Amino acid sequence: MATTGETPTKRTPRIVYGIAALIVLVGFGLRVWELDRASLWVDEALTEIRMQGSLLDCWELLLDSGNQVPLYFSLLWVLPNDSVFWLRFTSVALGAIGIAVLMFAIVSLYKRYDWALLAGALLAVNPFHIWLSRMARPYPLAFILAVMVSYYFLELINRNRTRAIWTGFILTSMAAYLTHYYAIGLPLAQYILFAFILRGNRGFFRRWLGAQVIAGIPTLLWVFALSQREAVSFGIGWIPRPGLDDVPVTFWNMMVGYDGSLPWYIIPGLIAAFAGLLSGMIYAARARTTDRVNFYWFWLIVAPLMLGFVVSLFRPLYVDRYFIVFLPAVLILMIVGWSQLPRRSWIAAPALLVIMAGVANFAVIMDAGEDEKEDWRAAAEYVEAQRLPDDGLLMESPIELLAFRRYLDDEMDYGWLLGEDSLVDQYDPSITRLWAIYRNPQEDGHRQGILEPFDPFAPTESPMSDFVIERRDLILDVYEVNGVTVLLVNVDPVGVVIQSDTESNTPSGDED
C-alpha cells in the first residue's frame, strides 16, 4: 500500500510527546471551561433522568425512547454524574481522549508526526467537536470508536492481520454499534471498499464478514428487545427534511463551526478548509488503486452522507451531529489535500487559517452566551420571581416539563398539551393564571447552540402555537430567553378559557 507520507525515525522525538500533550491539554481546557454555565437542554435532562435509577432502569428508559443504544449511558451511569458539571464531564474527557486517539492513528497509518500534531490541533479547537464534547450525549465516544474501528480495519487492509488486530477490530466495532445507530456508516464504507479490492482478498472478506456478525450480535439483541416493546416513542419527528444546500453547511459546521451566520473572521479558514477537503477527496479518488487508506476515508465521508440524505427524502434523519463518524475522515483528507501544495512547508498556512477560525468562532459564541441551547434556568427563575399562589404551569410535553422543573424550586400545578386528558381536567379549579413555557419550535439540524429567535405568535405546527394564538388577548406577560419563551396567560374562569381542542399525542423521547 502506498500512502502520501514519510517514514519517521524509529524513536519518537520527545518534543512530539510534549506538543501532543499540550494540544490535548488545550483541547481539554476549551471543553471544560465554564462547563456548567449553560442549562441542560431537553436531551441532557433526559440523560440526567436515566442516571437516577438502577442500570436496568436506565436501559428501560432507553428502550422506551427507542432512538438510543446503551453503551454511552451505561458508561455514564457508573461514573460521577450527580451534577451538571459531572454529567457533562464524561463527554469532556472523551473529547480530549479523542484528540490523542486521532493523533495516534495518524502516526500509525501515515508515519507522519507533523500530520498527527496538525490533526490534533485542528480537532482541539474544532467548534463542532467542542460543542458535542460539552453536552451529556454520546457523540465524543462515537468519534473515538470511529477512529479506532477505522484504524484496526486499515491495519487489516495493510495485511497486519494478527489476532490482536482482529480482536481490537471486533471489540471496537461492537462498541461503536452500541453507541450510535449511525455507526452503520463504518461497515458500509468498508463494504464499498471491498468492491475495489476484492480480487485476491475473498478469504479476507469472509473473515471480515464473520467479524461483523460477531460485532453486531449485542446490537441485534438490543433491537430485538426494542421490538418487544408495546410502545416506543422514537423522538425523531422534529428533524427537518434536508435539501442539497444542507450538504455544504454540514461540512462548514464540521470544519470551522456553524451558528447560522457567516462572520468575516471565519471566511479565510472556511475557504482553506473547503479547498483542502476537496483536494484531498479528489486525490483519494484518483489514487484509489495505490492508496487504500485515503480511499477508505473518502468512502467514510461519502457513504454515510449519501445514505443519510437519501433516507431523509422519505424519513428525515439528517442531523449534522449524527455524522460524527466521518469527522475524522474530514480532518484527515483536509490535511492530505493541503499536502498537495507545491511546497511542503505551505501546509501550515491553510491549517493556521482553519485553527484561527475555530478559535474565533468558539470565543465569540462563548462570550455572547450563544452556546446555550435552551435557558431553562433563567425561565424557571423568572417564573419563581413573578408567580402567584394560584398559578400553574403549561408545557407542550412532559419532556419539556422535566427540563423546566429541574431548575424550579417551588412546586406548581402543571399540565401539558400532548396529554390524553383535556386541559381543564389536568388542573385544580383554583388555578387562575398559567405560565405557558414555549420551547423554540424552529428546529435546525446544523446548529449545536442557540437557535434563531422565534415569534411565539407566528403559526407553527406546535400545539403550543395554537394555544398561545387563540388566547393572545389574555396574555399578561412575555419573557424571552435562549430557546424558550415564557408567557403568562389569564385563565379565569379556568373551565372556559383553558379548554383545548388539541389532539392527543404520545410524548416523544430524545431528539437524537
mmCIF file of N, CA and C in Angstrom, residues 271-375:
data_model
loop_
_atom_site.group_PDB
_atom_site.id
_atom_site.type_symbol
_atom_site.label_atom_id
_atom_site.label_comp_id
_atom_site.label_asym_id
_atom_site.label_seq_id
_atom_site.Cartn_x
_atom_site.Cartn_y
_atom_site.Cartn_z
ATOM 1 N N ILE A 271 -12.618 28.928 3.558
ATOM 2 C CA ILE A 271 -12.121 28.715 2.193
ATOM 3 C C ILE A 271 -10.964 27.715 2.201
ATOM 4 N N ALA A 272 -10.038 27.884 3.152
ATOM 5 C CA ALA A 272 -8.898 26.972 3.241
ATOM 6 C C ALA A 272 -9.354 25.552 3.546
ATOM 7 N N ALA A 273 -10.349 25.414 4.407
ATOM 8 C CA ALA A 273 -10.834 24.086 4.776
ATOM 9 C C ALA A 273 -11.507 23.398 3.592
ATOM 10 N N PHE A 274 -12.385 24.120 2.901
ATOM 11 C CA PHE A 274 -13.064 23.524 1.751
ATOM 12 C C PHE A 274 -12.062 23.173 0.650
ATOM 13 N N ALA A 275 -11.073 24.040 0.431
ATOM 14 C CA ALA A 275 -10.069 23.759 -0.594
ATOM 15 C C ALA A 275 -9.280 22.499 -0.253
ATOM 16 N N GLY A 276 -8.895 22.368 1.025
ATOM 17 C CA GLY A 276 -8.140 21.188 1.440
ATOM 18 C C GLY A 276 -8.964 19.923 1.327
ATOM 19 N N LEU A 277 -10.228 19.974 1.787
ATOM 20 C CA LEU A 277 -11.071 18.778 1.732
ATOM 21 C C LEU A 277 -11.349 18.355 0.290
ATOM 22 N N LEU A 278 -11.678 19.319 -0.566
ATOM 23 C CA LEU A 278 -11.945 18.987 -1.963
ATOM 24 C C LEU A 278 -10.712 18.387 -2.630
ATOM 25 N N SER A 279 -9.558 19.017 -2.393
ATOM 26 C CA SER A 279 -8.314 18.494 -2.969
ATOM 27 C C SER A 279 -8.012 17.092 -2.443
ATOM 28 N N GLY A 280 -8.236 16.882 -1.145
ATOM 29 C CA GLY A 280 -7.973 15.577 -0.554
ATOM 30 C C GLY A 280 -8.890 14.498 -1.090
ATOM 31 N N MET A 281 -10.153 14.831 -1.281
ATOM 32 C CA MET A 281 -11.093 13.837 -1.806
ATOM 33 C C MET A 281 -10.787 13.508 -3.266
ATOM 34 N N ILE A 282 -10.392 14.510 -4.033
ATOM 35 C CA ILE A 282 -10.012 14.262 -5.432
ATOM 36 C C ILE A 282 -8.774 13.369 -5.488
ATOM 37 N N TYR A 283 -7.781 13.680 -4.645
ATOM 38 C CA TYR A 283 -6.584 12.846 -4.599
ATOM 39 C C TYR A 283 -6.933 11.411 -4.218
ATOM 40 N N ALA A 284 -7.787 11.250 -3.182
ATOM 41 C CA ALA A 284 -8.146 9.906 -2.718
ATOM 42 C C ALA A 284 -8.841 9.106 -3.817
ATOM 43 N N ALA A 285 -9.707 9.759 -4.572
ATOM 44 C CA ALA A 285 -10.417 9.067 -5.652
ATOM 45 C C ALA A 285 -9.463 8.681 -6.778
ATOM 46 N N ARG A 286 -8.533 9.568 -7.125
ATOM 47 C CA ARG A 286 -7.598 9.286 -8.211
ATOM 48 C C ARG A 286 -6.586 8.222 -7.830
ATOM 49 N N ALA A 287 -6.172 8.197 -6.557
ATOM 50 C CA ALA A 287 -5.134 7.256 -6.110
ATOM 51 C C ALA A 287 -5.738 6.002 -5.482
ATOM 52 N N ARG A 288 -6.959 5.651 -5.883
ATOM 53 C CA ARG A 288 -7.687 4.568 -5.220
ATOM 54 C C ARG A 288 -6.999 3.213 -5.338
ATOM 55 N N THR A 289 -6.229 3.015 -6.387
ATOM 56 C CA THR A 289 -5.585 1.707 -6.559
ATOM 57 C C THR A 289 -4.279 1.597 -5.783
ATOM 58 N N THR A 290 -3.673 2.715 -5.441
ATOM 59 C CA THR A 290 -2.384 2.689 -4.757
ATOM 60 C C THR A 290 -2.460 3.170 -3.306
ATOM 61 N N ASP A 291 -3.493 3.869 -2.945
ATOM 62 C CA ASP A 291 -3.591 4.455 -1.604
ATOM 63 C C ASP A 291 -4.950 4.101 -0.998
ATOM 64 N N ARG A 292 -5.036 2.924 -0.453
ATOM 65 C CA ARG A 292 -6.310 2.442 0.084
ATOM 66 C C ARG A 292 -6.711 3.169 1.364
ATOM 67 N N VAL A 293 -5.743 3.649 2.102
ATOM 68 C CA VAL A 293 -6.065 4.364 3.344
ATOM 69 C C VAL A 293 -6.909 5.595 3.042
ATOM 70 N N ASN A 294 -6.416 6.429 2.141
ATOM 71 C CA ASN A 294 -7.164 7.648 1.824
ATOM 72 C C ASN A 294 -8.459 7.344 1.069
ATOM 73 N N PHE A 295 -8.460 6.265 0.292
ATOM 74 C CA PHE A 295 -9.688 5.902 -0.410
ATOM 75 C C PHE A 295 -10.765 5.445 0.578
ATOM 76 N N TYR A 296 -10.323 4.810 1.661
ATOM 77 C CA TYR A 296 -11.285 4.454 2.714
ATOM 78 C C TYR A 296 -11.874 5.703 3.343
ATOM 79 N N TRP A 297 -11.048 6.704 3.662
ATOM 80 C CA TRP A 297 -11.571 7.939 4.257
ATOM 81 C C TRP A 297 -12.569 8.599 3.303
ATOM 82 N N PHE A 298 -12.268 8.514 2.004
ATOM 83 C CA PHE A 298 -13.192 9.064 1.011
ATOM 84 C C PHE A 298 -14.581 8.438 1.160
ATOM 85 N N TRP A 299 -14.617 7.113 1.264
ATOM 86 C CA TRP A 299 -15.916 6.434 1.349
ATOM 87 C C TRP A 299 -16.559 6.594 2.727
ATOM 88 N N LEU A 300 -15.736 6.796 3.748
ATOM 89 C CA LEU A 300 -16.312 7.023 5.074
ATOM 90 C C LEU A 300 -17.076 8.340 5.119
ATOM 91 N N ILE A 301 -16.706 9.276 4.260
ATOM 92 C CA ILE A 301 -17.477 10.515 4.139
ATOM 93 C C ILE A 301 -18.684 10.308 3.229
ATOM 94 N N VAL A 302 -18.439 9.768 2.043
ATOM 95 C CA VAL A 302 -19.482 9.717 1.019
ATOM 96 C C VAL A 302 -20.606 8.746 1.381
ATOM 97 N N ALA A 303 -20.264 7.564 1.876
ATOM 98 C CA ALA A 303 -21.278 6.519 2.087
ATOM 99 C C ALA A 303 -22.329 6.917 3.134
ATOM 100 N N PRO A 304 -21.939 7.270 4.369
ATOM 101 C CA PRO A 304 -22.976 7.639 5.340
ATOM 102 C C PRO A 304 -23.711 8.916 4.989
ATOM 103 N N LEU A 305 -23.007 9.869 4.342
ATOM 104 C CA LEU A 305 -23.669 11.108 3.954
ATOM 105 C C LEU A 305 -24.754 10.845 2.911
ATOM 106 N N MET A 306 -24.427 10.046 1.905
ATOM 107 C CA MET A 306 -25.415 9.733 0.872
ATOM 108 C C MET A 306 -26.573 8.928 1.450
ATOM 109 N N LEU A 307 -26.251 7.948 2.287
ATOM 110 C CA LEU A 307 -27.303 7.133 2.894
ATOM 111 C C LEU A 307 -28.235 7.996 3.733
ATOM 112 N N GLY A 308 -27.647 8.854 4.577
ATOM 113 C CA GLY A 308 -28.471 9.711 5.422
ATOM 114 C C GLY A 308 -29.328 10.659 4.612
ATOM 115 N N PHE A 309 -28.786 11.186 3.537
ATOM 116 C CA PHE A 309 -29.540 12.142 2.725
ATOM 117 C C PHE A 309 -30.675 11.439 1.972
ATOM 118 N N VAL A 310 -30.377 10.294 1.361
ATOM 119 C CA VAL A 310 -31.405 9.589 0.585
ATOM 120 C C VAL A 310 -32.533 9.118 1.495
ATOM 121 N N VAL A 311 -32.190 8.539 2.636
ATOM 122 C CA VAL A 311 -33.225 8.089 3.573
ATOM 123 C C VAL A 311 -34.078 9.265 4.029
ATOM 124 N N SER A 312 -33.444 10.429 4.202
ATOM 125 C CA SER A 312 -34.158 11.607 4.693
ATOM 126 C C SER A 312 -35.147 12.170 3.688
ATOM 127 N N LEU A 313 -35.033 11.773 2.447
ATOM 128 C CA LEU A 313 -36.041 12.185 1.475
ATOM 129 C C LEU A 313 -37.391 11.550 1.786
ATOM 130 N N PHE A 314 -37.360 10.402 2.496
ATOM 131 C CA PHE A 314 -38.586 9.690 2.854
ATOM 132 C C PHE A 314 -38.887 9.826 4.348
ATOM 133 N N ARG A 315 -37.834 9.738 5.178
ATOM 134 C CA ARG A 315 -37.995 9.881 6.629
ATOM 135 C C ARG A 315 -36.814 10.683 7.147
ATOM 136 N N PRO A 316 -37.008 11.981 7.403
ATOM 137 C CA PRO A 316 -35.869 12.843 7.755
ATOM 138 C C PRO A 316 -35.041 12.324 8.929
ATOM 139 N N LEU A 317 -33.768 12.097 8.653
ATOM 140 C CA LEU A 317 -32.805 11.660 9.665
ATOM 141 C C LEU A 317 -31.480 12.400 9.494
ATOM 142 N N TYR A 318 -31.526 13.565 8.851
ATOM 143 C CA TYR A 318 -30.303 14.290 8.502
ATOM 144 C C TYR A 318 -30.015 15.331 9.587
ATOM 145 N N VAL A 319 -29.058 15.011 10.458
ATOM 146 C CA VAL A 319 -28.632 15.907 11.527
ATOM 147 C C VAL A 319 -27.114 15.852 11.586
ATOM 148 N N ASP A 320 -26.460 16.997 11.596
ATOM 149 C CA ASP A 320 -25.000 17.022 11.499
ATOM 150 C C ASP A 320 -24.319 16.170 12.561
ATOM 151 N N ARG A 321 -24.796 16.246 13.805
ATOM 152 C CA ARG A 321 -24.100 15.517 14.866
ATOM 153 C C ARG A 321 -24.195 14.003 14.679
ATOM 154 N N TYR A 322 -25.203 13.524 13.942
ATOM 155 C CA TYR A 322 -25.276 12.090 13.662
ATOM 156 C C TYR A 322 -24.104 11.631 12.793
ATOM 157 N N PHE A 323 -23.530 12.569 12.025
ATOM 158 C CA PHE A 323 -22.445 12.230 11.102
ATOM 159 C C PHE A 323 -21.067 12.330 11.753
ATOM 160 N N ILE A 324 -21.019 12.324 13.070
ATOM 161 C CA ILE A 324 -19.746 12.432 13.784
ATOM 162 C C ILE A 324 -18.774 11.329 13.370
ATOM 163 N N VAL A 325 -19.287 10.192 12.866
ATOM 164 C CA VAL A 325 -18.402 9.082 12.498
ATOM 165 C C VAL A 325 -17.479 9.440 11.352
ATOM 166 N N PHE A 326 -17.834 10.436 10.523
ATOM 167 C CA PHE A 326 -16.898 10.762 9.438
ATOM 168 C C PHE A 326 -16.146 12.069 9.660
ATOM 169 N N LEU A 327 -16.251 12.651 10.849
ATOM 170 C CA LEU A 327 -15.417 13.815 11.160
ATOM 171 C C LEU A 327 -13.925 13.489 11.079
ATOM 172 N N PRO A 328 -13.443 12.327 11.568
ATOM 173 C CA PRO A 328 -12.014 12.017 11.397
ATOM 174 C C PRO A 328 -11.590 12.045 9.928
ATOM 175 N N ALA A 329 -12.438 11.517 9.049
ATOM 176 C CA ALA A 329 -12.095 11.497 7.623
ATOM 177 C C ALA A 329 -12.023 12.900 7.053
ATOM 178 N N VAL A 330 -12.907 13.790 7.488
ATOM 179 C CA VAL A 330 -12.888 15.179 7.021
ATOM 180 C C VAL A 330 -11.571 15.841 7.389
ATOM 181 N N LEU A 331 -11.148 15.697 8.634
ATOM 182 C CA LEU A 331 -9.907 16.337 9.092
ATOM 183 C C LEU A 331 -8.693 15.756 8.368
ATOM 184 N N ILE A 332 -8.668 14.439 8.213
ATOM 185 C CA ILE A 332 -7.510 13.801 7.585
ATOM 186 C C ILE A 332 -7.413 14.176 6.111
ATOM 187 N N LEU A 333 -8.519 14.146 5.390
ATOM 188 C CA LEU A 333 -8.456 14.477 3.963
ATOM 189 C C LEU A 333 -8.197 15.958 3.729
ATOM 190 N N MET A 334 -8.569 16.821 4.673
ATOM 191 C CA MET A 334 -8.158 18.224 4.573
ATOM 192 C C MET A 334 -6.637 18.329 4.554
ATOM 193 N N ILE A 335 -5.993 17.612 5.467
ATOM 194 C CA ILE A 335 -4.529 17.643 5.547
ATOM 195 C C ILE A 335 -3.907 17.018 4.301
ATOM 196 N N VAL A 336 -4.478 15.910 3.848
ATOM 197 C CA VAL A 336 -3.989 15.282 2.613
ATOM 198 C C VAL A 336 -4.090 16.259 1.446
ATOM 199 N N GLY A 337 -5.206 16.998 1.388
ATOM 200 C CA GLY A 337 -5.367 17.985 0.319
ATOM 201 C C GLY A 337 -4.338 19.084 0.387
ATOM 202 N N TRP A 338 -4.090 19.602 1.590
ATOM 203 C CA TRP A 338 -3.078 20.653 1.732
ATOM 204 C C TRP A 338 -1.682 20.144 1.384
ATOM 205 N N SER A 339 -1.448 18.845 1.599
ATOM 206 C CA SER A 339 -0.117 18.293 1.308
ATOM 207 C C SER A 339 0.178 18.287 -0.188
ATOM 208 N N GLN A 340 -0.849 18.530 -1.032
ATOM 209 C CA GLN A 340 -0.639 18.579 -2.470
ATOM 210 C C GLN A 340 -0.142 19.944 -2.938
ATOM 211 N N LEU A 341 -0.008 20.899 -2.004
ATOM 212 C CA LEU A 341 0.517 22.220 -2.371
ATOM 213 C C LEU A 341 1.945 22.086 -2.901
ATOM 214 N N PRO A 342 2.395 23.032 -3.741
ATOM 215 C CA PRO A 342 3.712 22.901 -4.383
ATOM 216 C C PRO A 342 4.867 22.753 -3.396
ATOM 217 N N ARG A 343 4.782 23.461 -2.277
ATOM 218 C CA ARG A 343 5.848 23.357 -1.285
ATOM 219 C C ARG A 343 5.286 22.743 -0.007
ATOM 220 N N ARG A 344 6.021 21.802 0.542
ATOM 221 C CA ARG A 344 5.553 21.079 1.712
ATOM 222 C C ARG A 344 5.332 22.007 2.898
ATOM 223 N N SER A 345 6.133 23.022 3.026
ATOM 224 C CA SER A 345 6.017 23.924 4.177
ATOM 225 C C SER A 345 4.752 24.783 4.115
ATOM 226 N N TRP A 346 4.145 24.871 2.937
ATOM 227 C CA TRP A 346 2.952 25.714 2.791
ATOM 228 C C TRP A 346 1.740 25.134 3.508
ATOM 229 N N ILE A 347 1.809 23.858 3.909
ATOM 230 C CA ILE A 347 0.675 23.228 4.565
ATOM 231 C C ILE A 347 0.285 23.959 5.844
ATOM 232 N N ALA A 348 1.258 24.633 6.470
ATOM 233 C CA ALA A 348 0.978 25.309 7.735
ATOM 234 C C ALA A 348 0.052 26.506 7.560
ATOM 235 N N ALA A 349 0.091 27.162 6.400
ATOM 236 C CA ALA A 349 -0.690 28.382 6.194
ATOM 237 C C ALA A 349 -2.199 28.122 6.213
ATOM 238 N N PRO A 350 -2.723 27.209 5.371
ATOM 239 C CA PRO A 350 -4.164 26.955 5.444
ATOM 240 C C PRO A 350 -4.587 26.343 6.776
ATOM 241 N N ALA A 351 -3.728 25.517 7.342
ATOM 242 C CA ALA A 351 -4.065 24.925 8.642
ATOM 243 C C ALA A 351 -4.215 26.008 9.711
ATOM 244 N N LEU A 352 -3.324 26.993 9.687
ATOM 245 C CA LEU A 352 -3.396 28.078 10.665
ATOM 246 C C LEU A 352 -4.672 28.890 10.485
ATOM 247 N N LEU A 353 -5.088 29.099 9.251
ATOM 248 C CA LEU A 353 -6.334 29.835 8.995
ATOM 249 C C LEU A 353 -7.540 29.100 9.576
ATOM 250 N N VAL A 354 -7.567 27.776 9.420
ATOM 251 C CA VAL A 354 -8.675 26.990 9.955
ATOM 252 C C VAL A 354 -8.653 26.996 11.479
ATOM 253 N N ILE A 355 -7.469 26.870 12.053
ATOM 254 C CA ILE A 355 -7.345 26.892 13.514
ATOM 255 C C ILE A 355 -7.801 28.233 14.069
ATOM 256 N N MET A 356 -7.381 29.311 13.436
ATOM 257 C CA MET A 356 -7.781 30.649 13.895
ATOM 258 C C MET A 356 -9.290 30.843 13.772
ATOM 259 N N ALA A 357 -9.888 30.330 12.695
ATOM 260 C CA ALA A 357 -11.341 30.443 12.515
ATOM 261 C C ALA A 357 -12.076 29.695 13.620
ATOM 262 N N GLY A 358 -11.578 28.511 13.951
ATOM 263 C CA GLY A 358 -12.210 27.730 15.003
ATOM 264 C C GLY A 358 -12.122 28.409 16.357
ATOM 265 N N VAL A 359 -10.953 28.928 16.685
ATOM 266 C CA VAL A 359 -10.764 29.618 17.960
ATOM 267 C C VAL A 359 -11.658 30.852 18.039
ATOM 268 N N ALA A 360 -11.699 31.641 16.961
ATOM 269 C CA ALA A 360 -12.522 32.848 16.949
ATOM 270 C C ALA A 360 -13.996 32.513 17.088
ATOM 271 N N ASN A 361 -14.442 31.491 16.367
ATOM 272 C CA ASN A 361 -15.841 31.077 16.446
ATOM 273 C C ASN A 361 -16.210 30.681 17.870
ATOM 274 N N PHE A 362 -15.373 29.875 18.486
ATOM 275 C CA PHE A 362 -15.628 29.430 19.858
ATOM 276 C C PHE A 362 -15.660 30.604 20.826
ATOM 277 N N ALA A 363 -14.656 31.490 20.718
ATOM 278 C CA ALA A 363 -14.558 32.609 21.658
ATOM 279 C C ALA A 363 -15.752 33.546 21.546
ATOM 280 N N VAL A 364 -16.156 33.860 20.320
ATOM 281 C CA VAL A 364 -17.281 34.786 20.115
ATOM 282 C C VAL A 364 -18.572 34.192 20.652
ATOM 283 N N ILE A 365 -18.810 32.927 20.366
ATOM 284 C CA ILE A 365 -20.047 32.288 20.819
ATOM 285 C C ILE A 365 -20.088 32.183 22.338
ATOM 286 N N MET A 366 -18.972 31.832 22.947
ATOM 287 C CA MET A 366 -18.934 31.744 24.412
ATOM 288 C C MET A 366 -19.130 33.118 25.044
ATOM 289 N N ASP A 367 -18.497 34.131 24.473
ATOM 290 C CA ASP A 367 -18.622 35.480 25.020
ATOM 291 C C ASP A 367 -20.062 35.985 24.944
ATOM 292 N N ALA A 368 -20.771 35.614 23.882
ATOM 293 C CA ALA A 368 -22.158 36.056 23.709
ATOM 294 C C ALA A 368 -23.158 35.162 24.432
ATOM 295 N N GLY A 369 -22.686 34.057 25.003
ATOM 296 C CA GLY A 369 -23.589 33.131 25.673
ATOM 297 C C GLY A 369 -24.476 32.360 24.726
ATOM 298 N N GLU A 370 -24.072 32.259 23.466
ATOM 299 C CA GLU A 370 -24.903 31.594 22.468
ATOM 300 C C GLU A 370 -24.616 30.101 22.353
ATOM 301 N N ASP A 371 -23.792 29.587 23.264
ATOM 302 C CA ASP A 371 -23.591 28.141 23.319
ATOM 303 C C ASP A 371 -24.749 27.460 24.026
ATOM 304 N N GLU A 372 -25.559 28.232 24.727
ATOM 305 C CA GLU A 372 -26.675 27.667 25.482
ATOM 306 C C GLU A 372 -27.877 27.474 24.577
ATOM 307 N N LYS A 373 -28.294 26.231 24.423
ATOM 308 C CA LYS A 373 -29.376 25.903 23.507
ATOM 309 C C LYS A 373 -30.721 26.334 24.066
ATOM 310 N N GLU A 374 -30.947 26.048 25.350
ATOM 311 C CA GLU A 374 -32.230 26.358 25.997
ATOM 312 C C GLU A 374 -31.970 26.778 27.435
ATOM 313 N N ASP A 375 -32.330 28.001 27.772
ATOM 314 C CA ASP A 375 -32.038 28.528 29.109
ATOM 315 C C ASP A 375 -33.214 28.270 30.050
#
